[in-house]
mmCIF file of N, CA and C in Angstrom:
data_model
loop_
_atom_site.group_PDB
_atom_site.id
_atom_site.type_symbol
_atom_site.label_atom_id
_atom_site.label_comp_id
_atom_site.label_asym_id
_atom_site.label_seq_id
_atom_site.Cartn_x
_atom_site.Cartn_y
_atom_site.Cartn_z
ATOM 1 N N GLN Q 1 -22.300 -39.492 54.008
ATOM 2 C CA GLN Q 1 -21.841 -40.081 52.640
ATOM 3 C C GLN Q 1 -22.584 -41.423 51.637
ATOM 4 N N VAL Q 2 -22.647 -40.808 50.127
ATOM 5 C CA VAL Q 2 -22.566 -41.623 49.689
ATOM 6 C C VAL Q 2 -21.612 -42.678 48.550
ATOM 7 N N GLN Q 3 -22.862 -43.616 49.071
ATOM 8 C CA GLN Q 3 -22.199 -45.161 48.940
ATOM 9 C C GLN Q 3 -22.710 -45.830 47.192
ATOM 10 N N LEU Q 4 -22.157 -45.782 46.542
ATOM 11 C CA LEU Q 4 -22.281 -45.824 44.971
ATOM 12 C C LEU Q 4 -22.268 -47.813 45.190
ATOM 13 N N VAL Q 5 -23.225 -47.981 43.964
ATOM 14 C CA VAL Q 5 -23.158 -50.124 43.425
ATOM 15 C C VAL Q 5 -23.178 -49.900 42.068
ATOM 16 N N GLU Q 6 -21.818 -50.514 42.347
ATOM 17 C CA GLU Q 6 -21.406 -50.811 40.097
ATOM 18 C C GLU Q 6 -22.375 -52.740 40.327
ATOM 19 N N SER Q 7 -23.721 -52.518 38.980
ATOM 20 C CA SER Q 7 -23.172 -53.584 38.114
ATOM 21 C C SER Q 7 -23.529 -54.032 36.620
ATOM 22 N N GLY Q 8 -23.852 -54.998 36.507
ATOM 23 C CA GLY Q 8 -23.786 -55.538 34.546
ATOM 24 C C GLY Q 8 -23.343 -55.272 34.357
ATOM 25 N N GLY Q 9 -21.564 -55.376 34.871
ATOM 26 C CA GLY Q 9 -20.418 -55.647 33.852
ATOM 27 C C GLY Q 9 -20.554 -57.427 33.388
ATOM 28 N N GLY Q 10 -19.567 -58.144 32.674
ATOM 29 C CA GLY Q 10 -19.192 -58.830 32.453
ATOM 30 C C GLY Q 10 -18.488 -59.477 31.386
ATOM 31 N N LEU Q 11 -18.684 -60.550 30.798
ATOM 32 C CA LEU Q 11 -17.654 -61.312 29.547
ATOM 33 C C LEU Q 11 -18.426 -61.171 28.482
ATOM 34 N N VAL Q 12 -17.754 -60.287 26.962
ATOM 35 C CA VAL Q 12 -18.560 -59.813 25.881
ATOM 36 C C VAL Q 12 -17.665 -60.184 24.923
ATOM 37 N N GLN Q 13 -17.915 -60.684 23.908
ATOM 38 C CA GLN Q 13 -17.381 -61.085 22.649
ATOM 39 C C GLN Q 13 -17.047 -58.725 21.824
ATOM 40 N N ALA Q 14 -15.776 -59.016 21.333
ATOM 41 C CA ALA Q 14 -16.149 -57.656 20.494
ATOM 42 C C ALA Q 14 -17.071 -57.333 19.651
ATOM 43 N N GLY Q 15 -17.651 -56.212 19.191
ATOM 44 C CA GLY Q 15 -19.049 -56.175 18.721
ATOM 45 C C GLY Q 15 -19.979 -56.069 19.502
ATOM 46 N N GLY Q 16 -20.405 -56.011 20.820
ATOM 47 C CA GLY Q 16 -21.422 -56.446 21.311
ATOM 48 C C GLY Q 16 -21.781 -55.202 22.110
ATOM 49 N N SER Q 17 -23.244 -55.814 23.365
ATOM 50 C CA SER Q 17 -23.302 -54.456 24.418
ATOM 51 C C SER Q 17 -23.577 -55.061 25.423
ATOM 52 N N LEU Q 18 -23.441 -54.249 26.766
ATOM 53 C CA LEU Q 18 -23.707 -54.072 28.195
ATOM 54 C C LEU Q 18 -24.164 -52.845 28.361
ATOM 55 N N LYS Q 19 -24.733 -53.172 29.741
ATOM 56 C CA LYS Q 19 -25.079 -52.322 29.666
ATOM 57 C C LYS Q 19 -25.206 -51.989 31.560
ATOM 58 N N LEU Q 20 -24.553 -51.010 31.813
ATOM 59 C CA LEU Q 20 -24.028 -51.037 33.057
ATOM 60 C C LEU Q 20 -24.805 -49.933 34.230
ATOM 61 N N SER Q 21 -25.513 -50.327 35.665
ATOM 62 C CA SER Q 21 -25.586 -49.475 36.322
ATOM 63 C C SER Q 21 -25.187 -49.566 37.480
ATOM 64 N N CYS Q 22 -25.752 -47.191 38.163
ATOM 65 C CA CYS Q 22 -24.423 -46.838 39.836
ATOM 66 C C CYS Q 22 -26.442 -47.077 40.069
ATOM 67 N N ALA Q 23 -26.787 -47.600 41.641
ATOM 68 C CA ALA Q 23 -27.394 -47.727 42.517
ATOM 69 C C ALA Q 23 -27.081 -46.638 43.206
ATOM 70 N N ALA Q 24 -27.309 -46.138 44.263
ATOM 71 C CA ALA Q 24 -26.845 -45.444 45.246
ATOM 72 C C ALA Q 24 -28.213 -45.441 46.747
ATOM 73 N N PRO Q 25 -27.720 -47.042 47.437
ATOM 74 C CA PRO Q 25 -29.288 -47.480 48.467
ATOM 75 C C PRO Q 25 -28.970 -46.614 49.192
ATOM 76 N N GLY Q 26 -30.256 -46.492 49.576
ATOM 77 C CA GLY Q 26 -30.459 -45.484 50.885
ATOM 78 C C GLY Q 26 -30.227 -43.799 50.638
ATOM 79 N N ARG Q 27 -29.486 -43.405 49.414
ATOM 80 C CA ARG Q 27 -28.960 -42.434 49.369
ATOM 81 C C ARG Q 27 -29.813 -41.945 48.147
ATOM 82 N N THR Q 28 -30.499 -40.381 48.185
ATOM 83 C CA THR Q 28 -30.704 -39.837 46.861
ATOM 84 C C THR Q 28 -29.720 -38.727 46.533
ATOM 85 N N PHE Q 29 -29.061 -39.151 45.833
ATOM 86 C CA PHE Q 29 -27.696 -38.081 44.326
ATOM 87 C C PHE Q 29 -28.388 -37.481 43.214
ATOM 88 N N SER Q 30 -29.534 -37.136 43.236
ATOM 89 C CA SER Q 30 -30.286 -36.708 41.460
ATOM 90 C C SER Q 30 -30.139 -34.838 42.187
ATOM 91 N N SER Q 31 -29.061 -34.408 42.886
ATOM 92 C CA SER Q 31 -28.541 -33.050 42.597
ATOM 93 C C SER Q 31 -27.246 -33.670 42.631
ATOM 94 N N TYR Q 32 -26.475 -34.712 42.132
ATOM 95 C CA TYR Q 32 -24.959 -34.590 41.783
ATOM 96 C C TYR Q 32 -25.301 -34.727 40.392
ATOM 97 N N ALA Q 33 -23.261 -34.092 39.733
ATOM 98 C CA ALA Q 33 -23.290 -35.216 38.612
ATOM 99 C C ALA Q 33 -23.220 -36.435 38.414
ATOM 100 N N MET Q 34 -22.792 -36.912 37.227
ATOM 101 C CA MET Q 34 -22.628 -38.264 38.377
ATOM 102 C C MET Q 34 -21.381 -38.933 36.776
ATOM 103 N N GLY Q 35 -20.371 -39.108 36.990
ATOM 104 C CA GLY Q 35 -19.403 -40.187 36.652
ATOM 105 C C GLY Q 35 -18.897 -41.401 36.044
ATOM 106 N N TRP Q 36 -18.428 -41.771 34.346
ATOM 107 C CA TRP Q 36 -18.095 -43.046 35.182
ATOM 108 C C TRP Q 36 -16.707 -43.218 34.235
ATOM 109 N N PHE Q 37 -16.006 -44.205 35.235
ATOM 110 C CA PHE Q 37 -14.659 -43.772 34.278
ATOM 111 C C PHE Q 37 -13.931 -45.885 34.335
ATOM 112 N N ARG Q 38 -12.753 -45.856 34.364
ATOM 113 C CA ARG Q 38 -12.612 -46.861 33.632
ATOM 114 C C ARG Q 38 -11.042 -46.740 33.972
ATOM 115 N N GLN Q 39 -10.635 -48.273 34.749
ATOM 116 C CA GLN Q 39 -9.192 -47.924 35.168
ATOM 117 C C GLN Q 39 -8.927 -50.046 34.345
ATOM 118 N N ALA Q 40 -7.749 -49.544 33.244
ATOM 119 C CA ALA Q 40 -7.293 -51.601 32.971
ATOM 120 C C ALA Q 40 -6.035 -51.162 33.219
ATOM 121 N N PRO Q 41 -5.254 -52.990 33.800
ATOM 122 C CA PRO Q 41 -4.236 -53.497 34.621
ATOM 123 C C PRO Q 41 -3.041 -52.511 34.119
ATOM 124 N N GLY Q 42 -2.256 -51.999 34.477
ATOM 125 C CA GLY Q 42 -1.015 -51.287 34.601
ATOM 126 C C GLY Q 42 -1.462 -50.061 34.157
ATOM 127 N N LYS Q 43 -2.636 -49.612 33.990
ATOM 128 C CA LYS Q 43 -2.823 -47.812 33.385
ATOM 129 C C LYS Q 43 -3.639 -47.462 34.513
ATOM 130 N N GLU Q 44 -3.617 -45.832 34.530
ATOM 131 C CA GLU Q 44 -3.991 -44.700 35.650
ATOM 132 C C GLU Q 44 -6.008 -44.630 34.909
ATOM 133 N N ARG Q 45 -6.264 -44.483 36.135
ATOM 134 C CA ARG Q 45 -8.676 -44.082 35.155
ATOM 135 C C ARG Q 45 -8.515 -43.263 34.606
ATOM 136 N N GLU Q 46 -9.037 -43.681 33.717
ATOM 137 C CA GLU Q 46 -9.533 -42.739 33.372
ATOM 138 C C GLU Q 46 -11.214 -42.435 32.534
ATOM 139 N N PHE Q 47 -11.499 -41.118 32.345
ATOM 140 C CA PHE Q 47 -12.566 -40.772 32.251
ATOM 141 C C PHE Q 47 -13.745 -41.268 30.488
ATOM 142 N N VAL Q 48 -14.395 -41.529 31.309
ATOM 143 C CA VAL Q 48 -15.657 -42.499 30.566
ATOM 144 C C VAL Q 48 -16.416 -40.972 29.922
ATOM 145 N N SER Q 49 -17.613 -41.002 30.903
ATOM 146 C CA SER Q 49 -18.316 -40.043 30.695
ATOM 147 C C SER Q 49 -18.595 -39.228 31.558
ATOM 148 N N ALA Q 50 -19.821 -38.607 31.741
ATOM 149 C CA ALA Q 50 -20.398 -38.014 32.450
ATOM 150 C C ALA Q 50 -21.992 -37.600 33.029
ATOM 151 N N ILE Q 51 -22.544 -37.236 32.695
ATOM 152 C CA ILE Q 51 -24.126 -36.388 33.182
ATOM 153 C C ILE Q 51 -24.018 -35.026 34.563
ATOM 154 N N THR Q 52 -25.198 -34.648 34.006
ATOM 155 C CA THR Q 52 -25.209 -33.472 34.694
ATOM 156 C C THR Q 52 -26.726 -33.796 35.983
ATOM 157 N N TRP Q 53 -26.770 -33.309 36.594
ATOM 158 C CA TRP Q 53 -27.539 -33.599 37.990
ATOM 159 C C TRP Q 53 -29.482 -34.136 36.832
ATOM 160 N N SER Q 54 -29.152 -33.129 36.348
ATOM 161 C CA SER Q 54 -30.762 -32.982 35.403
ATOM 162 C C SER Q 54 -30.598 -34.044 34.910
ATOM 163 N N GLY Q 55 -29.235 -35.134 33.665
ATOM 164 C CA GLY Q 55 -29.282 -35.344 32.826
ATOM 165 C C GLY Q 55 -29.648 -34.385 31.346
ATOM 166 N N GLY Q 56 -29.366 -33.436 31.710
ATOM 167 C CA GLY Q 56 -29.894 -32.273 30.366
ATOM 168 C C GLY Q 56 -28.607 -32.454 29.777
ATOM 169 N N ASP Q 57 -27.099 -32.727 29.990
ATOM 170 C CA ASP Q 57 -26.471 -32.120 29.681
ATOM 171 C C ASP Q 57 -24.844 -33.667 29.306
ATOM 172 N N THR Q 58 -24.441 -33.709 29.005
ATOM 173 C CA THR Q 58 -24.078 -35.254 28.686
ATOM 174 C C THR Q 58 -22.253 -35.025 28.581
ATOM 175 N N TYR Q 59 -20.500 -35.570 29.006
ATOM 176 C CA TYR Q 59 -20.058 -35.401 27.982
ATOM 177 C C TYR Q 59 -19.088 -36.757 28.477
ATOM 178 N N TYR Q 60 -18.327 -36.609 27.168
ATOM 179 C CA TYR Q 60 -18.044 -38.077 26.588
ATOM 180 C C TYR Q 60 -16.231 -38.438 26.015
ATOM 181 N N ALA Q 61 -16.215 -39.621 26.789
ATOM 182 C CA ALA Q 61 -13.916 -39.488 26.412
ATOM 183 C C ALA Q 61 -14.476 -39.604 24.887
ATOM 184 N N ASP Q 62 -13.180 -39.011 23.952
ATOM 185 C CA ASP Q 62 -13.624 -39.062 22.677
ATOM 186 C C ASP Q 62 -12.977 -40.630 21.959
ATOM 187 N N SER Q 63 -12.585 -41.567 22.862
ATOM 188 C CA SER Q 63 -12.405 -43.041 22.550
ATOM 189 C C SER Q 63 -13.669 -43.713 23.203
ATOM 190 N N VAL Q 64 -15.228 -43.439 23.551
ATOM 191 C CA VAL Q 64 -16.274 -44.077 22.884
ATOM 192 C C VAL Q 64 -17.586 -43.326 22.648
ATOM 193 N N LYS Q 65 -16.676 -42.025 22.833
ATOM 194 C CA LYS Q 65 -18.131 -41.211 21.913
ATOM 195 C C LYS Q 65 -18.887 -41.734 21.021
ATOM 196 N N GLY Q 66 -20.377 -41.126 20.562
ATOM 197 C CA GLY Q 66 -20.590 -42.567 19.010
ATOM 198 C C GLY Q 66 -21.649 -44.348 20.001
ATOM 199 N N ARG Q 67 -20.130 -44.431 20.805
ATOM 200 C CA ARG Q 67 -20.709 -45.940 21.145
ATOM 201 C C ARG Q 67 -21.227 -45.975 22.917
ATOM 202 N N PHE Q 68 -20.830 -44.884 23.535
ATOM 203 C CA PHE Q 68 -21.968 -45.561 25.311
ATOM 204 C C PHE Q 68 -22.272 -43.778 24.866
ATOM 205 N N THR Q 69 -23.903 -44.670 25.522
ATOM 206 C CA THR Q 69 -24.289 -43.827 25.825
ATOM 207 C C THR Q 69 -24.691 -43.748 27.986
ATOM 208 N N ILE Q 70 -24.869 -41.849 27.995
ATOM 209 C CA ILE Q 70 -24.743 -42.318 29.496
ATOM 210 C C ILE Q 70 -26.085 -41.616 30.001
ATOM 211 N N SER Q 71 -27.447 -42.333 30.854
ATOM 212 C CA SER Q 71 -28.066 -41.867 30.918
ATOM 213 C C SER Q 71 -28.142 -41.668 32.333
ATOM 214 N N ARG Q 72 -29.658 -41.419 33.018
ATOM 215 C CA ARG Q 72 -30.064 -41.157 34.508
ATOM 216 C C ARG Q 72 -31.580 -41.449 34.568
ATOM 217 N N ASP Q 73 -31.523 -41.910 35.204
ATOM 218 C CA ASP Q 73 -32.938 -41.787 36.257
ATOM 219 C C ASP Q 73 -33.358 -42.036 37.387
ATOM 220 N N ASN Q 74 -32.779 -40.327 38.350
ATOM 221 C CA ASN Q 74 -33.436 -39.777 39.464
ATOM 222 C C ASN Q 74 -34.598 -40.471 40.209
ATOM 223 N N ALA Q 75 -35.517 -40.925 39.888
ATOM 224 C CA ALA Q 75 -36.602 -41.746 40.598
ATOM 225 C C ALA Q 75 -36.258 -42.766 41.463
ATOM 226 N N LYS Q 76 -35.409 -43.007 40.371
ATOM 227 C CA LYS Q 76 -34.838 -44.463 41.352
ATOM 228 C C LYS Q 76 -33.545 -44.398 41.288
ATOM 229 N N ASN Q 77 -32.619 -43.505 41.298
ATOM 230 C CA ASN Q 77 -32.004 -42.943 41.912
ATOM 231 C C ASN Q 77 -30.719 -43.868 41.082
ATOM 232 N N THR Q 78 -30.594 -44.030 39.774
ATOM 233 C CA THR Q 78 -29.764 -45.304 39.301
ATOM 234 C C THR Q 78 -29.031 -44.170 38.063
ATOM 235 N N VAL Q 79 -27.670 -44.409 37.781
ATOM 236 C CA VAL Q 79 -27.092 -43.796 36.357
ATOM 237 C C VAL Q 79 -26.815 -45.363 35.568
ATOM 238 N N TYR Q 80 -26.877 -45.233 34.087
ATOM 239 C CA TYR Q 80 -26.738 -46.207 33.973
ATOM 240 C C TYR Q 80 -25.362 -45.626 32.616
ATOM 241 N N LEU Q 81 -24.905 -46.782 31.360
ATOM 242 C CA LEU Q 81 -23.668 -46.539 30.950
ATOM 243 C C LEU Q 81 -23.790 -46.971 30.083
ATOM 244 N N GLN Q 82 -24.805 -47.474 28.710
ATOM 245 C CA GLN Q 82 -24.770 -47.907 27.333
ATOM 246 C C GLN Q 82 -23.932 -48.149 26.892
ATOM 247 N N MET Q 83 -23.239 -49.810 26.654
ATOM 248 C CA MET Q 83 -21.670 -50.049 26.030
ATOM 249 C C MET Q 83 -21.972 -50.559 24.540
ATOM 250 N N ASN Q 84 -21.987 -50.096 23.382
ATOM 251 C CA ASN Q 84 -22.624 -50.723 22.177
ATOM 252 C C ASN Q 84 -20.842 -50.896 21.498
ATOM 253 N N SER Q 85 -20.784 -51.416 21.007
ATOM 254 C CA SER Q 85 -19.814 -51.787 20.305
ATOM 255 C C SER Q 85 -18.969 -52.420 20.953
ATOM 256 N N LEU Q 86 -18.343 -52.883 21.744
ATOM 257 C CA LEU Q 86 -17.219 -53.322 21.911
ATOM 258 C C LEU Q 86 -16.279 -53.669 21.852
ATOM 259 N N LYS Q 87 -14.958 -53.053 21.870
ATOM 260 C CA LYS Q 87 -14.296 -53.684 21.623
ATOM 261 C C LYS Q 87 -12.761 -54.190 22.261
ATOM 262 N N PRO Q 88 -11.784 -54.505 22.735
ATOM 263 C CA PRO Q 88 -10.917 -55.245 22.902
ATOM 264 C C PRO Q 88 -10.716 -54.477 24.169
ATOM 265 N N GLU Q 89 -10.427 -53.383 23.990
ATOM 266 C CA GLU Q 89 -9.564 -52.358 24.865
ATOM 267 C C GLU Q 89 -10.505 -50.953 24.908
ATOM 268 N N ASP Q 90 -11.421 -51.868 25.305
ATOM 269 C CA ASP Q 90 -12.638 -51.519 26.216
ATOM 270 C C ASP Q 90 -12.676 -51.990 27.265
ATOM 271 N N THR Q 91 -11.741 -53.106 27.564
ATOM 272 C CA THR Q 91 -11.840 -53.491 28.830
ATOM 273 C C THR Q 91 -11.035 -53.364 29.944
ATOM 274 N N ALA Q 92 -11.420 -53.121 31.356
ATOM 275 C CA ALA Q 92 -11.147 -52.852 31.846
ATOM 276 C C ALA Q 92 -11.925 -52.802 33.734
ATOM 277 N N VAL Q 93 -12.380 -52.280 34.700
ATOM 278 C CA VAL Q 93 -13.266 -51.447 36.049
ATOM 279 C C VAL Q 93 -13.614 -51.127 35.453
ATOM 280 N N TYR Q 94 -14.499 -50.673 35.304
ATOM 281 C CA TYR Q 94 -15.498 -49.329 35.398
ATOM 282 C C TYR Q 94 -16.437 -48.978 37.097
ATOM 283 N N TYR Q 95 -15.872 -47.647 36.678
ATOM 284 C CA TYR Q 95 -16.354 -47.023 38.552
ATOM 285 C C TYR Q 95 -17.050 -46.104 38.219
ATOM 286 N N CYS Q 96 -18.835 -46.038 39.096
ATOM 287 C CA CYS Q 96 -19.028 -44.780 39.018
ATOM 288 C C CYS Q 96 -18.208 -43.733 39.644
ATOM 289 N N ALA Q 97 -18.798 -43.442 39.858
ATOM 290 C CA ALA Q 97 -18.592 -41.446 40.485
ATOM 291 C C ALA Q 97 -19.819 -40.476 40.793
ATOM 292 N N ALA Q 98 -19.881 -39.519 42.476
ATOM 293 C CA ALA Q 98 -19.968 -38.720 41.574
ATOM 294 C C ALA Q 98 -19.531 -37.179 42.358
ATOM 295 N N ASP Q 99 -20.167 -36.208 41.740
ATOM 296 C CA ASP Q 99 -19.222 -34.702 42.109
ATOM 297 C C ASP Q 99 -20.861 -34.065 42.210
ATOM 298 N N SER Q 100 -20.274 -33.206 44.457
ATOM 299 C CA SER Q 100 -20.931 -33.061 44.681
ATOM 300 C C SER Q 100 -21.270 -31.413 44.077
ATOM 301 N N GLU Q 101 -20.207 -30.774 43.905
ATOM 302 C CA GLU Q 101 -20.247 -29.377 43.203
ATOM 303 C C GLU Q 101 -21.304 -29.241 42.485
ATOM 304 N N TYR Q 102 -21.685 -27.737 42.799
ATOM 305 C CA TYR Q 102 -21.748 -27.193 41.320
ATOM 306 C C TYR Q 102 -20.863 -26.795 40.430
ATOM 307 N N ARG Q 103 -20.638 -27.385 38.849
ATOM 308 C CA ARG Q 103 -19.625 -26.828 38.349
ATOM 309 C C ARG Q 103 -19.513 -27.397 36.432
ATOM 310 N N LEU Q 104 -19.312 -26.888 35.874
ATOM 311 C CA LEU Q 104 -18.876 -27.761 34.217
ATOM 312 C C LEU Q 104 -18.600 -29.020 35.145
ATOM 313 N N LEU Q 105 -19.294 -30.341 33.998
ATOM 314 C CA LEU Q 105 -19.146 -31.632 34.344
ATOM 315 C C LEU Q 105 -17.187 -31.657 33.903
ATOM 316 N N SER Q 106 -17.143 -32.633 34.667
ATOM 317 C CA SER Q 106 -15.810 -32.252 35.098
ATOM 318 C C SER Q 106 -15.029 -33.811 34.514
ATOM 319 N N SER Q 107 -13.574 -34.249 33.724
ATOM 320 C CA SER Q 107 -13.199 -35.105 33.485
ATOM 321 C C SER Q 107 -12.485 -35.782 34.747
ATOM 322 N N PHE Q 108 -12.043 -35.056 35.492
ATOM 323 C CA PHE Q 108 -10.365 -35.299 36.221
ATOM 324 C C PHE Q 108 -11.184 -36.399 37.485
ATOM 325 N N VAL Q 109 -10.727 -37.133 37.439
ATOM 326 C CA VAL Q 109 -10.847 -38.195 38.737
ATOM 327 C C VAL Q 109 -10.796 -37.396 40.256
ATOM 328 N N TYR Q 110 -10.134 -36.497 40.557
ATOM 329 C CA TYR Q 110 -9.700 -35.514 41.596
ATOM 330 C C TYR Q 110 -11.677 -34.669 42.050
ATOM 331 N N GLU Q 111 -11.737 -34.532 40.978
ATOM 332 C CA GLU Q 111 -13.098 -33.318 40.947
ATOM 333 C C GLU Q 111 -14.520 -34.316 41.787
ATOM 334 N N TYR Q 112 -14.126 -35.540 41.478
ATOM 335 C CA TYR Q 112 -14.673 -36.406 42.171
ATOM 336 C C TYR Q 112 -14.996 -36.905 43.747
ATOM 337 N N ASP Q 113 -16.443 -36.898 44.536
ATOM 338 C CA ASP Q 113 -15.563 -37.275 45.582
ATOM 339 C C ASP Q 113 -16.480 -38.473 46.122
ATOM 340 N N TYR Q 114 -17.099 -38.794 45.252
ATOM 341 C CA TYR Q 114 -17.695 -40.582 46.007
ATOM 342 C C TYR Q 114 -17.845 -41.825 44.773
ATOM 343 N N TRP Q 115 -17.100 -42.547 44.990
ATOM 344 C CA TRP Q 115 -17.088 -43.439 44.043
ATOM 345 C C TRP Q 115 -17.761 -44.948 44.714
ATOM 346 N N GLY Q 116 -18.021 -46.473 43.717
ATOM 347 C CA GLY Q 116 -18.676 -47.314 43.451
ATOM 348 C C GLY Q 116 -17.128 -48.122 43.446
ATOM 349 N N GLN Q 117 -16.891 -49.383 44.208
ATOM 350 C CA GLN Q 117 -16.555 -50.487 43.616
ATOM 351 C C GLN Q 117 -16.035 -51.038 42.272
ATOM 352 N N GLY Q 118 -16.774 -51.054 41.649
ATOM 353 C CA GLY Q 118 -16.307 -51.310 40.195
ATOM 354 C C GLY Q 118 -17.114 -52.237 40.231
ATOM 355 N N THR Q 119 -16.714 -52.725 38.296
ATOM 356 C CA THR Q 119 -17.050 -53.502 38.449
ATOM 357 C C THR Q 119 -16.397 -53.747 37.176
ATOM 358 N N GLN Q 120 -16.092 -55.566 36.866
ATOM 359 C CA GLN Q 120 -15.516 -55.617 35.588
ATOM 360 C C GLN Q 120 -16.509 -56.099 34.116
ATOM 361 N N VAL Q 121 -15.128 -54.951 33.536
ATOM 362 C CA VAL Q 121 -16.277 -55.403 31.840
ATOM 363 C C VAL Q 121 -14.653 -56.168 30.767
ATOM 364 N N THR Q 122 -15.368 -56.829 30.704
ATOM 365 C CA THR Q 122 -14.318 -58.146 29.417
ATOM 366 C C THR Q 122 -14.360 -58.409 28.182
ATOM 367 N N VAL Q 123 -14.128 -57.562 26.868
ATOM 368 C CA VAL Q 123 -14.036 -57.379 25.820
ATOM 369 C C VAL Q 123 -13.553 -58.451 25.221
ATOM 370 N N SER Q 124 -13.625 -59.827 24.767
ATOM 371 C CA SER Q 124 -12.608 -60.921 24.064
ATOM 372 C C SER Q 124 -13.057 -60.442 23.270
ATOM 373 N N SER Q 125 -11.610 -60.267 21.977
ATOM 374 C CA SER Q 125 -11.552 -60.927 20.387
ATOM 375 C C SER Q 125 -11.795 -61.450 19.749
#
């Protein structure tokens, strides 16, 4: 079982930046596609971004395209989400997830097998 641990969340003013990290202590996930999702209060969990196992392909939700960048360092067993030009509507709990199936990058929650506990991102106006 893959255990994922997110970090890097916090409170930031609109226009600011944060970098989230997702690590898998004690287990390699270098062969898995990885994704970031978020969930705001009272809303469903939504897709943010995904990256292939090699890092060669990425996928973004339209709402974050051009502002967020996903990357990974398989040697460090870590996936990152660099978030720039943050907006109040980006406020949510951010989750990383691992997809163990070999397929095209997915934006569907149900296609990810392993999840972290989440990290809170709050953007003030």
